[in-house]
Short mmCIF file of C-alpha atoms and ligand atoms in Angstrom, two decimals:
data_model
loop_
_atom_site.label_atom_id
_atom_site.label_comp_id
_atom_site.label_asym_id
_atom_site.label_seq_id
_atom_site.Cartn_x
_atom_site.Cartn_y
_atom_site.Cartn_z
CA MET A 1 32.29 -6.60 42.44
CA THR A 2 30.56 -8.08 39.33
CA ALA A 3 27.02 -7.07 38.77
CA PRO A 4 24.34 -9.73 39.47
CA ARG A 5 23.01 -11.71 36.55
CA SER A 6 19.87 -10.40 35.02
CA LYS A 7 16.75 -12.15 35.07
CA GLY A 8 14.63 -10.35 32.98
CA SER A 9 14.32 -6.99 30.67
CA ALA A 10 12.78 -3.96 32.48
CA TYR A 11 12.15 -2.67 29.14
CA MET A 12 10.45 -5.62 27.86
CA GLU A 13 8.28 -5.66 30.61
CA TRP A 14 7.29 -1.66 30.45
CA ALA A 15 6.68 -2.30 26.71
CA LYS A 16 4.14 -5.24 27.51
CA THR A 17 2.46 -3.45 30.39
CA ARG A 18 2.64 0.16 29.68
CA SER A 19 3.16 1.09 26.07
CA GLN A 20 -0.38 0.48 24.94
CA ALA A 21 -2.21 3.55 23.76
CA ARG A 22 -4.50 5.00 21.22
CA PHE A 23 -1.73 6.67 19.88
CA ASN A 24 1.25 4.36 20.48
CA LEU A 25 4.66 5.81 19.25
CA ALA A 26 6.14 3.35 21.54
CA SER A 27 5.96 0.23 19.49
CA SER A 28 8.85 0.10 16.98
CA GLY A 29 7.78 -2.04 14.01
CA VAL A 30 5.93 -1.02 10.76
CA ALA A 31 2.14 -1.29 11.42
CA GLU A 32 0.86 -4.86 11.37
CA LEU A 33 -0.08 -6.35 8.26
CA GLU A 34 -3.37 -8.51 9.09
CA ALA A 35 -3.79 -12.00 7.77
CA ALA A 36 -6.69 -10.69 4.95
CA GLU A 37 -3.76 -8.67 3.54
CA LEU A 38 -1.63 -11.95 2.95
CA PRO A 39 -3.32 -14.23 0.09
CA PHE A 40 -3.22 -17.27 1.50
CA ARG A 41 -5.55 -20.26 1.61
CA LEU A 42 -6.39 -22.43 4.34
CA GLU A 43 -4.46 -25.52 2.26
CA ASP A 44 -1.63 -23.33 2.65
CA VAL A 45 -1.32 -23.97 6.26
CA GLU A 46 -0.50 -26.99 7.99
CA LEU A 47 -0.27 -27.73 11.80
CA THR A 48 2.53 -30.31 11.71
CA GLY A 49 5.40 -30.50 9.60
CA PRO A 50 9.21 -31.95 9.23
CA SER A 51 10.54 -28.90 11.32
CA PHE A 52 13.74 -30.37 12.86
CA TYR A 53 16.81 -28.36 12.33
CA GLY A 54 14.89 -26.10 10.01
CA TYR A 55 11.95 -26.75 7.91
CA PRO A 56 13.87 -26.97 4.45
CA PRO A 57 11.49 -24.65 2.15
CA LEU A 58 11.41 -22.13 4.82
CA GLN A 59 15.41 -22.34 5.24
CA GLU A 60 15.95 -22.40 1.53
CA ARG A 61 13.93 -19.15 1.36
CA LEU A 62 15.61 -17.31 4.58
CA ALA A 63 19.20 -18.48 2.94
CA ARG A 64 18.19 -16.88 -0.52
CA LYS A 65 16.78 -13.71 1.16
CA ALA A 66 20.13 -13.46 3.01
CA GLY A 67 22.35 -14.42 -0.14
CA VAL A 68 23.77 -17.43 1.90
CA GLU A 69 23.95 -21.19 1.94
CA ALA A 70 21.07 -22.88 4.07
CA GLU A 71 23.71 -24.50 6.04
CA CYS A 72 24.43 -20.83 7.58
CA VAL A 73 20.89 -19.99 8.41
CA VAL A 74 19.20 -20.72 11.90
CA ALA A 75 15.65 -20.14 12.10
CA ALA A 76 14.45 -18.53 15.42
CA THR A 77 11.43 -17.30 17.21
CA GLY A 78 12.24 -13.53 16.39
CA THR A 79 15.24 -11.46 16.41
CA SER A 80 14.70 -11.98 20.06
CA MET A 81 15.56 -15.61 20.00
CA ALA A 82 17.96 -15.18 17.27
CA ASN A 83 20.02 -12.68 19.61
CA TYR A 84 19.77 -15.18 22.31
CA LEU A 85 21.21 -17.97 20.38
CA ALA A 86 23.89 -15.67 18.91
CA LEU A 87 25.05 -14.78 22.37
CA ALA A 88 24.80 -18.14 24.07
CA ALA A 89 26.96 -19.59 21.07
CA PHE A 90 29.69 -17.33 22.06
CA LEU A 91 29.72 -16.46 25.53
CA GLU A 92 30.76 -18.49 28.52
CA PRO A 93 30.36 -17.21 32.07
CA GLY A 94 32.98 -14.72 32.84
CA ASP A 95 33.77 -13.74 29.21
CA GLN A 96 33.48 -10.12 28.35
CA ALA A 97 30.57 -9.13 25.83
CA LEU A 98 31.02 -5.24 24.58
CA ILE A 99 27.95 -3.92 23.67
CA GLU A 100 27.04 -0.52 22.35
CA GLU A 101 25.44 2.12 24.61
CA PRO A 102 22.69 3.01 24.15
CA ALA A 103 21.42 -0.10 23.40
CA TYR A 104 18.12 -2.20 22.97
CA GLY A 105 17.93 -3.59 26.43
CA PRO A 106 17.30 -7.30 26.05
CA LEU A 107 20.71 -7.29 24.46
CA VAL A 108 22.29 -6.43 27.51
CA ASP A 109 20.37 -8.48 29.59
CA ALA A 110 20.62 -11.76 27.65
CA ALA A 111 24.31 -11.39 28.03
CA SER A 112 24.40 -10.63 31.41
CA TYR A 113 21.94 -13.76 31.89
CA LEU A 114 24.35 -15.79 30.28
CA GLY A 115 26.86 -14.93 32.90
CA ALA A 116 29.02 -12.46 30.73
CA GLU A 117 30.67 -9.43 32.24
CA VAL A 118 29.03 -6.71 29.98
CA ARG A 119 31.15 -3.65 28.88
CA ARG A 120 30.00 -0.91 26.90
CA PHE A 121 31.34 1.42 24.07
CA PRO A 122 29.55 4.66 23.67
CA ARG A 123 27.40 5.56 20.76
CA ARG A 124 27.44 9.40 21.24
CA ALA A 125 24.54 11.52 20.68
CA GLU A 126 26.77 14.31 19.74
CA ASN A 127 28.12 12.27 17.05
CA SER A 128 24.77 11.28 15.91
CA PHE A 129 24.91 7.82 17.34
CA ALA A 130 27.89 6.90 14.98
CA ALA A 131 29.90 3.79 15.86
CA ASP A 132 33.35 4.66 16.37
CA PRO A 133 35.89 1.96 16.15
CA ALA A 134 38.32 4.01 18.27
CA ASP A 135 35.63 3.48 21.16
CA VAL A 136 35.44 -0.16 20.60
CA GLU A 137 39.21 -0.44 20.52
CA ARG A 138 39.25 1.55 24.13
CA ALA A 139 36.72 -0.58 25.56
CA LEU A 140 38.14 -4.21 23.98
CA THR A 141 40.01 -6.48 26.18
CA PRO A 142 41.80 -10.01 25.59
CA ARG A 143 38.79 -11.47 27.35
CA THR A 144 35.88 -9.71 24.73
CA ARG A 145 34.37 -12.32 23.14
CA ALA A 146 31.46 -10.79 21.41
CA ILE A 147 31.15 -7.23 20.20
CA VAL A 148 27.38 -6.38 20.03
CA LEU A 149 25.81 -3.52 18.00
CA SER A 150 22.60 -2.91 15.95
CA ASN A 151 22.25 -1.59 12.43
CA LEU A 152 20.22 0.29 12.05
CA HIS A 153 20.69 1.71 15.65
CA ASN A 154 18.08 1.09 18.05
CA PRO A 155 17.20 3.85 19.33
CA SER A 156 18.55 6.43 16.76
CA SER A 157 18.18 4.55 13.45
CA ALA A 158 21.88 5.63 12.55
CA LEU A 159 23.33 3.56 9.83
CA VAL A 160 26.78 1.98 10.57
CA GLU A 161 28.64 1.87 7.16
CA ASN A 162 30.24 -1.50 6.16
CA ALA A 163 33.79 0.30 6.19
CA THR A 164 33.16 0.87 9.96
CA LEU A 165 31.96 -2.53 10.59
CA GLU A 166 35.27 -3.74 8.61
CA ARG A 167 37.62 -1.71 11.23
CA ILE A 168 35.39 -3.22 14.12
CA GLY A 169 35.62 -6.98 12.45
CA ASP A 170 39.81 -6.29 12.22
CA LEU A 171 39.66 -5.18 16.03
CA ALA A 172 37.49 -8.72 16.79
CA ARG A 173 39.51 -10.86 14.98
CA GLY A 174 42.71 -9.50 17.05
CA VAL A 175 41.19 -10.74 20.35
CA ARG A 176 39.32 -13.70 18.78
CA ALA A 177 35.93 -12.11 19.11
CA ARG A 178 32.74 -12.26 17.09
CA VAL A 179 30.83 -9.26 15.97
CA ILE A 180 27.20 -9.98 16.44
CA VAL A 181 25.23 -7.43 14.49
CA ASP A 182 21.59 -6.89 14.98
CA GLU A 183 20.22 -6.18 11.56
CA VAL A 184 16.55 -6.31 12.51
CA TYR A 185 16.02 -2.56 10.86
CA LEU A 186 18.41 -2.91 8.10
CA ASP A 187 15.58 -4.04 5.82
CA ALA A 188 13.71 -0.98 6.54
CA LEU A 189 16.41 0.80 4.11
CA PHE A 190 14.70 -1.30 1.35
CA GLU A 191 16.54 -1.14 -2.00
CA ARG A 192 19.21 1.27 -0.56
CA ALA A 193 20.02 -1.57 1.91
CA PRO A 194 23.82 -2.50 2.06
CA PRO A 195 24.83 -6.02 2.05
CA SER A 196 24.60 -7.55 5.32
CA SER A 197 27.77 -7.44 7.46
CA PHE A 198 28.01 -11.21 7.44
CA THR A 199 29.19 -10.84 3.75
CA LEU A 200 32.28 -8.89 5.18
CA ASP A 201 33.96 -12.13 6.84
CA PRO A 202 31.58 -15.03 7.84
CA GLU A 203 33.93 -16.24 10.42
CA THR A 204 33.72 -12.70 12.08
CA PHE A 205 30.28 -11.44 11.62
CA VAL A 206 27.04 -13.21 13.05
CA VAL A 207 23.85 -11.39 12.16
CA THR A 208 20.60 -11.77 13.35
CA SER A 209 17.18 -10.53 11.66
CA SER A 210 13.64 -11.05 11.33
CA LEU A 211 10.45 -10.10 9.43
CA THR A 212 9.04 -8.10 12.49
CA LYS A 213 10.03 -4.66 12.07
CA ALA A 214 10.29 -3.71 8.33
CA TYR A 215 7.50 -5.56 7.05
CA GLY A 216 4.89 -5.38 9.77
CA LEU A 217 4.88 -9.07 10.38
CA GLY A 218 5.83 -9.17 14.16
CA GLY A 219 3.41 -11.88 14.75
CA LEU A 220 4.95 -14.47 12.73
CA ARG A 221 8.01 -14.53 14.79
CA CYS A 222 10.20 -15.26 11.94
CA GLY A 223 13.61 -14.72 12.75
CA TRP A 224 16.83 -16.00 11.96
CA VAL A 225 20.62 -16.20 12.45
CA VAL A 226 23.44 -16.02 9.85
CA ALA A 227 26.42 -17.55 11.04
CA ASP A 228 29.20 -19.71 9.85
CA PRO A 229 27.99 -23.36 9.47
CA ALA A 230 29.94 -24.74 12.39
CA SER A 231 28.47 -21.95 14.48
CA ALA A 232 25.10 -22.42 13.11
CA ARG A 233 24.95 -25.88 13.90
CA ARG A 234 26.09 -25.01 17.67
CA MET A 235 23.04 -22.64 17.65
CA TRP A 236 20.54 -25.59 16.39
CA ARG A 237 21.92 -27.88 19.24
CA LEU A 238 21.31 -24.75 21.72
CA ASN A 239 17.84 -24.29 20.46
CA ASP A 240 17.09 -27.85 21.35
CA LEU A 241 17.17 -26.32 24.91
CA PHE A 242 14.71 -23.73 24.27
CA GLY A 243 12.21 -23.68 21.33
CA VAL A 244 13.29 -27.08 20.11
CA VAL A 245 10.88 -26.73 17.21
CA PRO A 246 8.69 -23.82 15.99
CA ALA A 247 5.06 -23.56 15.28
CA HIS A 248 4.63 -25.10 12.02
CA ALA A 249 1.68 -23.25 11.04
CA ALA A 250 3.75 -19.86 11.59
CA GLU A 251 6.64 -21.27 9.24
CA ARG A 252 4.02 -22.03 6.61
CA LEU A 253 2.86 -18.45 6.80
CA SER A 254 6.43 -17.11 6.79
CA ILE A 255 7.01 -18.91 3.48
CA LEU A 256 3.75 -17.25 1.82
CA ALA A 257 4.93 -13.76 3.41
CA LEU A 258 8.44 -14.56 1.90
CA ASP A 259 6.98 -15.31 -1.45
CA HIS A 260 5.08 -11.99 -1.50
CA LEU A 261 7.89 -9.90 0.33
CA PRO A 262 8.49 -7.38 -2.62
CA LYS A 263 4.64 -6.18 -2.16
CA ILE A 264 4.93 -6.20 1.54
CA ALA A 265 8.05 -4.32 1.33
CA ALA A 266 6.46 -1.64 -0.99
CA ARG A 267 3.61 -0.72 1.44
CA ALA A 268 6.09 -0.68 4.37
CA LYS A 269 8.24 1.81 2.34
CA ALA A 270 5.40 4.06 1.50
CA LEU A 271 4.14 4.18 4.93
CA LEU A 272 7.57 4.94 6.28
CA ASP A 273 8.47 7.71 3.74
CA ALA A 274 5.31 9.36 4.30
CA ASN A 275 5.44 9.28 8.16
CA ARG A 276 9.31 10.25 7.99
CA THR A 277 8.05 13.43 6.18
CA THR A 278 5.39 14.12 8.72
CA LEU A 279 7.74 13.85 11.80
CA GLN A 280 10.68 15.82 10.36
CA ARG A 281 8.31 18.56 9.58
CA PHE A 282 7.10 18.18 13.41
CA PHE A 283 10.71 18.13 14.48
CA ASP A 284 11.85 20.91 12.36
CA GLY A 285 9.13 23.12 14.29
CA ARG A 286 10.36 22.08 17.77
CA ALA A 287 13.16 23.91 18.86
CA GLU A 288 12.73 22.16 22.46
CA LEU A 289 13.89 18.96 20.56
CA GLU A 290 17.41 17.97 19.35
CA VAL A 291 17.54 15.40 16.95
CA PRO A 292 19.62 14.28 13.94
CA ARG A 293 17.98 14.75 10.48
CA LEU A 294 15.63 11.58 9.86
CA GLN A 295 17.20 9.43 7.25
CA ALA A 296 15.99 5.98 7.45
CA GLY A 297 14.40 3.55 9.64
CA MET A 298 11.02 3.87 11.68
CA ILE A 299 12.34 5.36 15.19
CA ALA A 300 13.90 8.47 16.08
CA PHE A 301 15.47 9.61 19.55
CA PRO A 302 15.25 13.32 20.25
CA ARG A 303 16.62 14.91 23.12
CA LEU A 304 14.46 17.12 25.51
CA ARG A 305 16.93 20.21 26.05
CA ARG A 306 15.04 21.44 29.06
CA GLY A 307 12.63 19.42 31.08
CA ASP A 308 11.76 16.08 32.63
CA VAL A 309 11.36 13.19 30.18
CA ASP A 310 9.09 11.14 32.62
CA ALA A 311 7.02 14.26 33.29
CA LEU A 312 6.55 14.47 29.72
CA GLY A 313 5.72 10.78 29.17
CA ALA A 314 3.07 10.84 31.99
CA MET A 315 1.52 13.92 30.73
CA LEU A 316 1.42 12.33 27.33
CA ARG A 317 -0.07 9.03 28.38
CA ASP A 318 -2.56 10.56 30.97
CA LYS A 319 -3.81 13.50 28.90
CA TYR A 320 -3.16 12.70 25.24
CA ALA A 321 -3.38 8.87 25.16
CA THR A 322 -0.05 9.00 23.46
CA THR A 323 3.17 6.91 24.57
CA VAL A 324 6.64 7.07 23.66
CA VAL A 325 9.52 5.14 25.21
CA PRO A 326 11.58 6.90 28.03
CA GLY A 327 15.22 7.48 27.33
CA ARG A 328 16.09 5.85 30.96
CA PHE A 329 15.46 2.51 29.38
CA PHE A 330 18.22 3.19 26.79
CA GLY A 331 20.57 5.00 29.60
CA LEU A 332 19.79 8.61 28.31
CA SER A 333 17.36 10.06 30.66
CA ASP A 334 16.86 13.29 28.72
CA HIS A 335 15.89 11.59 25.38
CA PHE A 336 13.17 9.79 24.61
CA ARG A 337 12.34 7.33 21.56
CA VAL A 338 9.51 7.89 18.99
CA SER A 339 8.42 5.36 16.57
CA TYR A 340 6.84 6.21 13.39
CA GLY A 341 5.98 2.74 11.71
CA CYS A 342 2.46 3.20 12.80
CA LEU A 343 -0.81 4.25 10.73
CA PRO A 344 -0.42 7.83 9.60
CA ALA A 345 -3.67 8.92 11.70
CA THR A 346 -1.80 7.33 14.79
CA LEU A 347 1.33 9.54 13.95
CA ALA A 348 -0.90 12.50 13.30
CA GLY A 349 -2.79 12.14 16.68
CA GLY A 350 0.49 11.18 18.62
CA LEU A 351 2.18 14.18 17.23
CA GLU A 352 -0.52 16.45 18.26
CA GLY A 353 -0.44 15.37 21.81
CA LEU A 354 3.38 15.64 21.80
CA GLY A 355 3.30 19.25 20.48
CA ALA A 356 0.66 20.23 23.22
CA ALA A 357 2.50 18.44 26.14
CA LEU A 358 5.87 20.04 25.22
CA ASP A 359 3.87 23.53 24.90
CA GLU A 360 2.41 22.84 28.10
CA LEU A 361 5.94 21.86 29.91
CA ARG A 362 7.58 24.99 28.44
C1 PLP B 401 17.40 -4.03 18.02
C2 PLP B 401 16.17 -5.06 18.13
N1 PLP B 401 16.49 -6.55 18.20
C3 PLP B 401 15.40 -7.37 18.26
C4 PLP B 401 13.91 -6.95 18.47
C5 PLP B 401 12.97 -7.96 18.64
O1 PLP B 401 12.81 -8.45 17.53
P1 PLP B 401 11.53 -9.58 17.01
O2 PLP B 401 10.32 -9.10 17.25
O3 PLP B 401 11.92 -10.11 15.95
O4 PLP B 401 12.06 -10.65 18.18
C6 PLP B 401 13.69 -5.50 18.60
C7 PLP B 401 12.52 -5.03 19.07
O5 PLP B 401 12.29 -4.00 19.23
C8 PLP B 401 14.93 -4.58 18.25
O6 PLP B 401 14.46 -3.38 18.48
#
């Protein structure tokens, strides 16, 4: 029996209604930039503009950032809509989508909503959540049309090296499937970021991203897909059914942000580097947590060796005004996700609460 189509995201509903807290270690991006931190004048913003199949000045900047021609770029409302467009372009009802597990829930729900049969390949905790092409190969079938993974991985921040992606690309080509790589966290490697997987084979790899996570610019909703030109055109046509055209004022502000990206990136990198050191020190002193050494990104996914993660989450929220994401949203109920893109004082307060709650649960 096939599973019923998903009509929503349990994770997203939780994130919107339950994750807010004084010490919010559940939201996954870098602390939001405020408008006052962008050097913009009112003249830089307009309400209406020629945003049909992309506003040309924004298209040009996104293409330059991705190192591709503008015809490969589909602007989208966040990585969220970018993922939806990419999945919708390659999945027909009854096709198989092969998605990493654990995964960012909306990827799975969107594929299910499109009528795809969702299969999973494991990214194993005991292997630091690496993506293993052998696992992809085992789960692949002639009906697989999309292999979907995130890089860096949500929830673990594990990096998938391009050599591994090349092997996954070979497997995809063998069954005429695409590899959709959600690279929204890849920019958080900053100068260490490898070339986007799109460059490995533009006919196989389709990439999604946005300014949301690595730059603290979630409010702009500036996302995009990078795909071969024919697929990109299909996605623009699909978008005529959904967003049709974006808010032009947001496009203007996105241009401004892209023109100042090195400075915005420097702020984000400094914040993440300092917070990563703080969080690693905390993990080093907590034998009840098992977690790979922090290397990159802004989220970590520890395992609670003994005890109940939901009880921990409830105590954290009720007693310590702190939230983390319960691992059940990723299919691993003995894990939880901690975000460290927040301001240092928020991280310090949240870790104080987490330490106290872990002590009490002993
Ligand atoms: C892997 C992944 N993709 C996409 C998104 C959504 O990104 P955006 O805010 O750009 O829509 C998130 C947000 O948490 C995410 O973790």
